[in-house]
mmCIF file of C-alpha atoms in Angstrom:
data_model
loop_
_atom_site.group_PDB
_atom_site.id
_atom_site.type_symbol
_atom_site.label_atom_id
_atom_site.label_comp_id
_atom_site.label_asym_id
_atom_site.label_seq_id
_atom_site.Cartn_x
_atom_site.Cartn_y
_atom_site.Cartn_z
ATOM 1 C CA MET A 1 0.000 0.000 0.000
ATOM 2 C CA LYS A 2 2.792 2.459 0.886
ATOM 3 C CA LYS A 3 4.461 1.929 -2.503
ATOM 4 C CA MET A 4 1.191 2.582 -4.372
ATOM 5 C CA LEU A 5 0.422 5.749 -2.385
ATOM 6 C CA SER A 6 3.966 7.009 -2.925
ATOM 7 C CA PHE A 7 3.664 6.344 -6.664
ATOM 8 C CA LEU A 8 0.391 8.283 -6.923
ATOM 9 C CA LEU A 9 1.747 11.197 -4.894
ATOM 10 C CA VAL A 10 4.879 11.432 -7.067
ATOM 11 C CA ILE A 11 2.763 11.546 -10.254
ATOM 12 C CA ALA A 12 0.477 14.205 -8.781
ATOM 13 C CA ALA A 13 3.444 16.301 -7.636
ATOM 14 C CA CYS A 14 5.061 16.152 -11.072
ATOM 15 C CA TRP A 15 1.847 17.209 -12.825
ATOM 16 C CA CYS A 16 1.278 20.038 -10.336
ATOM 17 C CA ALA A 17 4.832 21.300 -10.878
ATOM 18 C CA ALA A 18 4.463 21.159 -14.645
ATOM 19 C CA ALA A 19 1.120 22.961 -14.568
ATOM 20 C CA GLY A 20 2.402 25.633 -12.195
ATOM 21 C CA GLN A 21 5.581 26.330 -14.174
ATOM 22 C CA THR A 22 3.953 26.661 -17.583
ATOM 23 C CA ALA A 23 3.717 30.364 -18.410
ATOM 24 C CA GLU A 24 0.908 30.995 -20.871
ATOM 25 C CA LYS A 25 1.792 33.378 -23.721
ATOM 26 C CA TYR A 26 -0.574 36.110 -24.872
ATOM 27 C CA GLU A 27 -0.480 39.292 -26.954
ATOM 28 C CA THR A 28 -1.536 42.805 -26.074
ATOM 29 C CA VAL A 29 -2.674 45.052 -28.931
ATOM 30 C CA TYR A 30 -2.497 48.813 -28.277
ATOM 31 C CA LEU A 31 -4.780 50.788 -30.592
ATOM 32 C CA ASN A 32 -4.398 54.388 -31.699
ATOM 33 C CA ASN A 33 -7.676 55.311 -29.967
ATOM 34 C CA GLY A 34 -6.251 54.237 -26.593
ATOM 35 C CA GLN A 35 -8.027 50.893 -26.412
ATOM 36 C CA VAL A 36 -6.045 47.860 -25.192
ATOM 37 C CA VAL A 37 -6.986 44.329 -26.287
ATOM 38 C CA LYS A 38 -5.474 41.174 -24.772
ATOM 39 C CA GLY A 39 -5.627 37.682 -26.260
ATOM 40 C CA HIS A 40 -4.044 35.464 -28.899
ATOM 41 C CA ILE A 41 -3.360 36.717 -32.442
ATOM 42 C CA THR A 42 -4.872 34.177 -34.819
ATOM 43 C CA GLU A 43 -4.126 35.934 -38.111
ATOM 44 C CA TYR A 44 -1.601 38.565 -39.157
ATOM 45 C CA ILE A 45 -1.193 40.085 -42.607
ATOM 46 C CA PRO A 46 1.837 42.422 -42.630
ATOM 47 C CA THR A 47 0.949 46.108 -43.194
ATOM 48 C CA LYS A 48 -2.724 45.176 -43.676
ATOM 49 C CA SER A 49 -4.625 43.608 -40.759
ATOM 50 C CA LEU A 50 -4.651 41.249 -37.790
ATOM 51 C CA LYS A 51 -7.185 39.174 -35.868
ATOM 52 C CA ILE A 52 -7.015 38.548 -32.126
ATOM 53 C CA GLN A 53 -9.047 36.081 -30.027
ATOM 54 C CA THR A 54 -9.825 37.318 -26.521
ATOM 55 C CA ASP A 55 -10.121 35.147 -23.384
ATOM 56 C CA ASP A 56 -13.925 35.175 -23.638
ATOM 57 C CA GLY A 57 -13.768 33.633 -27.126
ATOM 58 C CA ARG A 58 -14.458 36.737 -29.253
ATOM 59 C CA VAL A 59 -12.415 37.234 -32.443
ATOM 60 C CA LEU A 60 -11.697 40.907 -33.222
ATOM 61 C CA SER A 61 -10.269 42.245 -36.477
ATOM 62 C CA TYR A 62 -8.269 45.474 -36.898
ATOM 63 C CA GLU A 63 -6.601 47.252 -39.803
ATOM 64 C CA MET A 64 -2.905 47.875 -39.190
ATOM 65 C CA ASN A 65 -3.419 51.649 -39.510
ATOM 66 C CA GLU A 66 -5.557 51.351 -36.331
ATOM 67 C CA VAL A 67 -2.768 49.626 -34.380
ATOM 68 C CA GLU A 68 -0.110 51.543 -32.472
ATOM 69 C CA ARG A 69 1.926 48.491 -31.358
ATOM 70 C CA VAL A 70 1.695 44.816 -30.370
ATOM 71 C CA VAL A 71 3.433 43.371 -27.289
ATOM 72 C CA ARG A 72 3.786 39.680 -26.436
ATOM 73 C CA ARG A 73 3.908 38.701 -22.781
ATOM 74 C CA SER A 74 3.757 35.684 -20.457
ATOM 75 C CA ARG A 75 1.035 35.509 -17.849
ATOM 76 C CA PRO A 76 2.543 35.666 -14.327
ATOM 77 C CA GLU A 77 3.246 32.172 -13.005
ATOM 78 C CA ALA A 78 2.258 33.136 -9.479
ATOM 79 C CA THR A 79 -1.338 33.723 -10.570
ATOM 80 C CA SER A 80 -1.624 30.964 -13.162
ATOM 81 C CA TYR A 81 -4.041 28.986 -10.989
ATOM 82 C CA SER A 82 -6.464 31.893 -10.687
ATOM 83 C CA GLN A 83 -6.735 32.636 -14.407
ATOM 84 C CA GLY A 84 -10.152 32.942 -16.001
ATOM 85 C CA PHE A 85 -11.940 29.937 -17.416
ATOM 86 C CA SER A 86 -11.229 28.877 -20.992
ATOM 87 C CA ASP A 87 -13.867 27.972 -23.561
ATOM 88 C CA LYS A 88 -12.455 24.445 -23.374
ATOM 89 C CA GLY A 89 -12.142 22.123 -20.404
ATOM 90 C CA ALA A 90 -13.912 22.502 -17.079
ATOM 91 C CA GLN A 91 -16.468 25.307 -16.867
ATOM 92 C CA GLN A 92 -17.262 27.335 -13.779
ATOM 93 C CA GLY A 93 -20.343 26.249 -11.870
ATOM 94 C CA TYR A 94 -22.148 23.035 -10.990
ATOM 95 C CA ARG A 95 -20.621 19.706 -12.114
ATOM 96 C CA ALA A 96 -21.990 16.178 -11.755
ATOM 97 C CA PHE A 97 -20.184 12.858 -12.191
ATOM 98 C CA PHE A 98 -21.232 9.219 -12.401
ATOM 99 C CA ASP A 99 -18.857 6.249 -12.598
ATOM 100 C CA ILE A 100 -18.718 2.494 -12.418
ATOM 101 C CA ASN A 101 -15.715 0.983 -10.676
ATOM 102 C CA TYR A 102 -13.928 -2.241 -9.890
ATOM 103 C CA THR A 103 -11.465 -2.780 -7.053
ATOM 104 C CA LYS A 104 -8.953 -5.613 -7.079
ATOM 105 C CA GLY A 105 -8.204 -6.432 -3.468
ATOM 106 C CA CYS A 106 -4.564 -6.585 -2.427
ATOM 107 C CA GLY A 107 -2.845 -7.523 0.784
ATOM 108 C CA ARG A 108 -3.944 -10.119 3.323
ATOM 109 C CA PHE A 109 -7.320 -8.533 3.944
ATOM 110 C CA GLY A 110 -8.052 -7.182 0.474
ATOM 111 C CA LEU A 111 -11.371 -8.116 -1.157
ATOM 112 C CA ASN A 112 -12.559 -7.663 -4.728
ATOM 113 C CA ARG A 113 -15.633 -5.469 -5.209
ATOM 114 C CA PHE A 114 -17.715 -3.826 -7.900
ATOM 115 C CA GLY A 115 -19.718 -0.641 -7.538
ATOM 116 C CA PHE A 116 -20.777 2.759 -8.771
ATOM 117 C CA SER A 117 -20.697 6.297 -7.416
ATOM 118 C CA THR A 118 -22.067 9.751 -8.087
ATOM 119 C CA THR A 119 -20.442 13.068 -7.153
ATOM 120 C CA HIS A 120 -21.947 16.576 -7.221
ATOM 121 C CA GLY A 121 -20.207 19.864 -6.550
ATOM 122 C CA TYR A 122 -18.925 23.181 -7.841
ATOM 123 C CA GLN A 123 -15.992 24.228 -10.047
ATOM 124 C CA PHE A 124 -14.614 27.225 -8.130
ATOM 125 C CA MET A 125 -11.522 27.870 -10.269
ATOM 126 C CA PRO A 126 -10.151 26.335 -13.483
ATOM 127 C CA PHE A 127 -8.014 23.987 -11.388
ATOM 128 C CA LEU A 128 -10.216 23.381 -8.337
ATOM 129 C CA PHE A 129 -13.423 21.340 -7.956
ATOM 130 C CA ALA A 130 -14.987 20.444 -4.595
ATOM 131 C CA GLY A 131 -18.029 18.308 -3.966
ATOM 132 C CA ILE A 132 -19.651 15.453 -2.084
ATOM 133 C CA GLY A 133 -20.786 12.033 -3.215
ATOM 134 C CA VAL A 134 -22.061 8.577 -2.387
ATOM 135 C CA GLU A 135 -20.750 5.176 -3.500
ATOM 136 C CA TYR A 136 -22.358 1.737 -3.537
ATOM 137 C CA GLN A 137 -20.158 -1.369 -3.525
ATOM 138 C CA ARG A 138 -20.793 -5.102 -3.600
ATOM 139 C CA TYR A 139 -18.016 -7.285 -2.214
ATOM 140 C CA ASN A 140 -17.240 -10.784 -3.490
ATOM 141 C CA GLU A 141 -16.069 -12.878 -0.577
ATOM 142 C CA GLU A 142 -14.532 -16.302 -0.908
ATOM 143 C CA ASP A 143 -17.458 -17.960 0.857
ATOM 144 C CA ASN A 144 -19.750 -16.606 -1.923
ATOM 145 C CA SER A 145 -21.619 -14.328 0.468
ATOM 146 C CA LYS A 146 -22.326 -10.808 -0.770
ATOM 147 C CA LEU A 147 -21.568 -7.762 1.336
ATOM 148 C CA ARG A 148 -23.148 -4.480 0.211
ATOM 149 C CA THR A 149 -22.021 -1.077 1.466
ATOM 150 C CA PHE A 150 -22.770 2.624 1.061
ATOM 151 C CA THR A 151 -20.054 5.230 1.503
ATOM 152 C CA THR A 152 -20.403 9.008 1.694
ATOM 153 C CA TYR A 153 -17.360 11.137 0.914
ATOM 154 C CA ALA A 154 -15.960 14.594 0.234
ATOM 155 C CA ASP A 155 -14.229 15.056 -3.123
ATOM 156 C CA LEU A 156 -11.423 17.366 -4.291
ATOM 157 C CA ARG A 157 -10.293 17.361 -7.925
ATOM 158 C CA SER A 158 -7.718 19.327 -9.904
ATOM 159 C CA GLU A 159 -7.352 19.339 -13.694
ATOM 160 C CA PHE A 160 -4.089 20.666 -15.069
ATOM 161 C CA LEU A 161 -4.945 21.890 -18.561
ATOM 162 C CA LYS A 162 -7.654 24.186 -19.925
ATOM 163 C CA SER A 163 -8.388 21.658 -22.619
ATOM 164 C CA ASN A 164 -10.894 19.004 -23.633
ATOM 165 C CA PHE A 165 -8.140 16.461 -22.952
ATOM 166 C CA THR A 166 -6.386 16.834 -19.623
ATOM 167 C CA PRO A 167 -4.827 14.758 -16.839
ATOM 168 C CA TYR A 168 -6.244 15.234 -13.356
ATOM 169 C CA VAL A 169 -5.726 14.169 -9.768
ATOM 170 C CA GLU A 170 -8.632 13.446 -7.424
ATOM 171 C CA LEU A 171 -8.960 12.716 -3.716
ATOM 172 C CA ARG A 172 -11.981 11.188 -1.971
ATOM 173 C CA ALA A 173 -12.267 10.776 1.800
ATOM 174 C CA GLY A 174 -15.285 9.653 3.781
ATOM 175 C CA TYR A 175 -16.954 6.974 5.865
ATOM 176 C CA THR A 176 -18.648 3.647 5.131
ATOM 177 C CA PHE A 177 -21.781 3.236 7.224
ATOM 178 C CA LYS A 178 -21.674 -0.503 7.859
ATOM 179 C CA LYS A 179 -20.976 -2.325 11.105
ATOM 180 C CA ASN A 180 -17.330 -3.423 11.280
ATOM 181 C CA MET A 181 -16.383 -0.837 8.621
ATOM 182 C CA GLY A 182 -15.301 2.797 8.784
ATOM 183 C CA PHE A 183 -12.880 5.310 7.253
ATOM 184 C CA PHE A 184 -12.617 5.436 3.440
ATOM 185 C CA PHE A 185 -9.806 7.064 1.435
ATOM 186 C CA ASN A 186 -9.281 7.016 -2.358
ATOM 187 C CA PRO A 187 -6.514 9.010 -4.127
ATOM 188 C CA GLN A 188 -6.522 8.592 -7.906
ATOM 189 C CA VAL A 189 -5.058 9.953 -11.132
ATOM 190 C CA GLY A 190 -6.797 9.957 -14.489
ATOM 191 C CA PHE A 191 -7.640 11.616 -17.781
ATOM 192 C CA ARG A 192 -10.650 13.664 -18.866
ATOM 193 C CA PHE A 193 -11.837 13.437 -22.490
ATOM 194 C CA GLY A 194 -14.245 16.163 -23.635
ATOM 195 C CA LEU A 195 -16.967 14.623 -25.789
ATOM 196 C CA SER A 196 -18.333 17.693 -27.588
ATOM 197 C CA LYS A 197 -17.637 21.287 -28.544
ATOM 198 C CA ALA A 198 -16.305 24.110 -26.424
ATOM 199 C CA GLN A 199 -18.078 25.113 -23.219
ATOM 200 C CA SER A 200 -19.823 21.762 -22.933
ATOM 201 C CA ARG A 201 -19.793 19.825 -19.661
ATOM 202 C CA LEU A 202 -20.145 16.399 -21.275
ATOM 203 C CA ALA A 203 -16.951 14.345 -20.867
ATOM 204 C CA LEU A 204 -15.547 10.876 -20.233
ATOM 205 C CA ASN A 205 -13.274 10.185 -17.255
ATOM 206 C CA VAL A 206 -10.886 7.249 -16.784
ATOM 207 C CA SER A 207 -8.815 6.829 -13.621
ATOM 208 C CA LEU A 208 -6.646 4.471 -11.600
ATOM 209 C CA GLY A 209 -6.116 4.743 -7.874
ATOM 210 C CA TYR A 210 -5.747 3.061 -4.509
ATOM 211 C CA GLU A 211 -8.754 2.536 -2.243
ATOM 212 C CA TYR A 212 -8.240 2.344 1.504
ATOM 213 C CA GLN A 213 -11.172 0.917 3.489
ATOM 214 C CA ARG A 214 -10.940 0.398 7.230
ATOM 215 C CA VAL A 215 -12.620 -2.790 8.546
ATOM 216 C CA ASN A 216 -12.763 -4.854 11.704
ATOM 217 C CA ALA A 217 -11.490 -8.159 10.303
ATOM 218 C CA TYR A 218 -11.947 -11.720 11.540
ATOM 219 C CA MET A 219 -10.078 -14.738 10.149
ATOM 220 C CA LEU A 220 -11.527 -18.243 10.054
ATOM 221 C CA ASN A 221 -9.154 -20.561 11.868
ATOM 222 C CA THR A 222 -10.039 -23.786 10.000
ATOM 223 C CA LEU A 223 -8.018 -26.111 7.816
ATOM 224 C CA ASP A 224 -10.180 -25.644 4.737
ATOM 225 C CA ALA A 225 -10.664 -21.883 4.912
ATOM 226 C CA SER A 226 -7.624 -20.492 6.696
ATOM 227 C CA ASN A 227 -7.427 -17.333 4.562
ATOM 228 C CA LEU A 228 -11.067 -16.242 4.527
ATOM 229 C CA VAL A 229 -11.786 -12.676 5.619
ATOM 230 C CA VAL A 230 -15.179 -12.188 7.242
ATOM 231 C CA LEU A 231 -16.791 -8.749 7.434
ATOM 232 C CA HIS A 232 -20.196 -9.849 8.795
ATOM 233 C CA GLU A 233 -21.530 -10.018 12.335
ATOM 234 C CA VAL A 234 -19.426 -12.290 14.540
ATOM 235 C CA SER A 235 -22.598 -13.908 15.843
ATOM 236 C CA SER A 236 -23.455 -15.146 12.343
ATOM 237 C CA MET A 237 -20.155 -17.086 12.284
ATOM 238 C CA SER A 238 -20.436 -18.509 15.791
ATOM 239 C CA HIS A 239 -19.986 -22.096 14.572
ATOM 240 C CA TYR A 240 -16.423 -21.239 13.461
ATOM 241 C CA LEU A 241 -13.342 -20.623 15.538
ATOM 242 C CA LEU A 242 -12.421 -16.985 14.826
ATOM 243 C CA ASP A 243 -9.202 -15.048 15.264
ATOM 244 C CA ASP A 244 -9.863 -11.331 15.811
ATOM 245 C CA TYR A 245 -7.404 -9.213 13.840
ATOM 246 C CA GLY A 246 -8.978 -5.917 14.888
ATOM 247 C CA SER A 247 -8.978 -2.864 12.645
ATOM 248 C CA GLN A 248 -7.400 -3.592 9.247
ATOM 249 C CA ASN A 249 -7.183 -2.125 5.763
ATOM 250 C CA CYS A 250 -9.354 -3.873 3.178
ATOM 251 C CA GLY A 251 -7.516 -2.075 0.382
ATOM 252 C CA GLY A 252 -7.183 -2.530 -3.340
ATOM 253 C CA ILE A 253 -6.400 -1.044 -6.735
ATOM 254 C CA THR A 254 -9.454 0.781 -8.121
ATOM 255 C CA MET A 255 -10.275 1.399 -11.774
ATOM 256 C CA ARG A 256 -13.033 3.877 -12.650
ATOM 257 C CA LEU A 257 -14.866 4.694 -15.865
ATOM 258 C CA GLY A 258 -17.350 7.541 -15.747
ATOM 259 C CA VAL A 259 -19.124 10.445 -17.380
ATOM 260 C CA GLU A 260 -19.712 14.024 -16.313
ATOM 261 C CA PHE A 261 -22.567 16.257 -17.293
#
């Protein structure tokens, strides 16, 4: 588990550093009438005209006899995370997510499970989303019994590019309301694929992460089932000899495929 968490944190740190150090270039057009226009020059015809696209998506055209000078600058790195929203990528306001997921249990107490979740929240800045969600999971235990759980969690997400295709890092933390279960923690990294034109919220998300789930674990001490983890009531297993292992991590590698709208 420590190696997986370290791996995810290293990837997230590298992406954050890359996003924070990228200085976005833009042009400033000074007109003879005193007006100043900032954006990206999309077309330039020497001695004749130019076109500039502003941050809000407008394309403005000027004759060169209207232009006093053009200056190219880099946006300050210190404020790169508070820049305005682009016409591509995440849009300011309400965002909703739905995903299906599968967790491959790892470690002595890891269990495989399948589930789905939904998250709802607000995009405060181009690189910051916060919300809350709920997740349903069905565990597949070795004795063929089915354990079903509901987890509520807080969600933080950061996307690194103002683009329809961007890597992101996400962190979920919450609690599973089931006897013998408790704290839930799920860091993950993934990619967002915009599915339509600019300023649309429809997108596909794919991610890989580690899921930490705290449980009170009991191990069957029998010759034919010495490695079986039991998450049910102890009373329901009273005909077995049980070893109490106390609070353990029922962790695993989680893969998610989802949509946002």
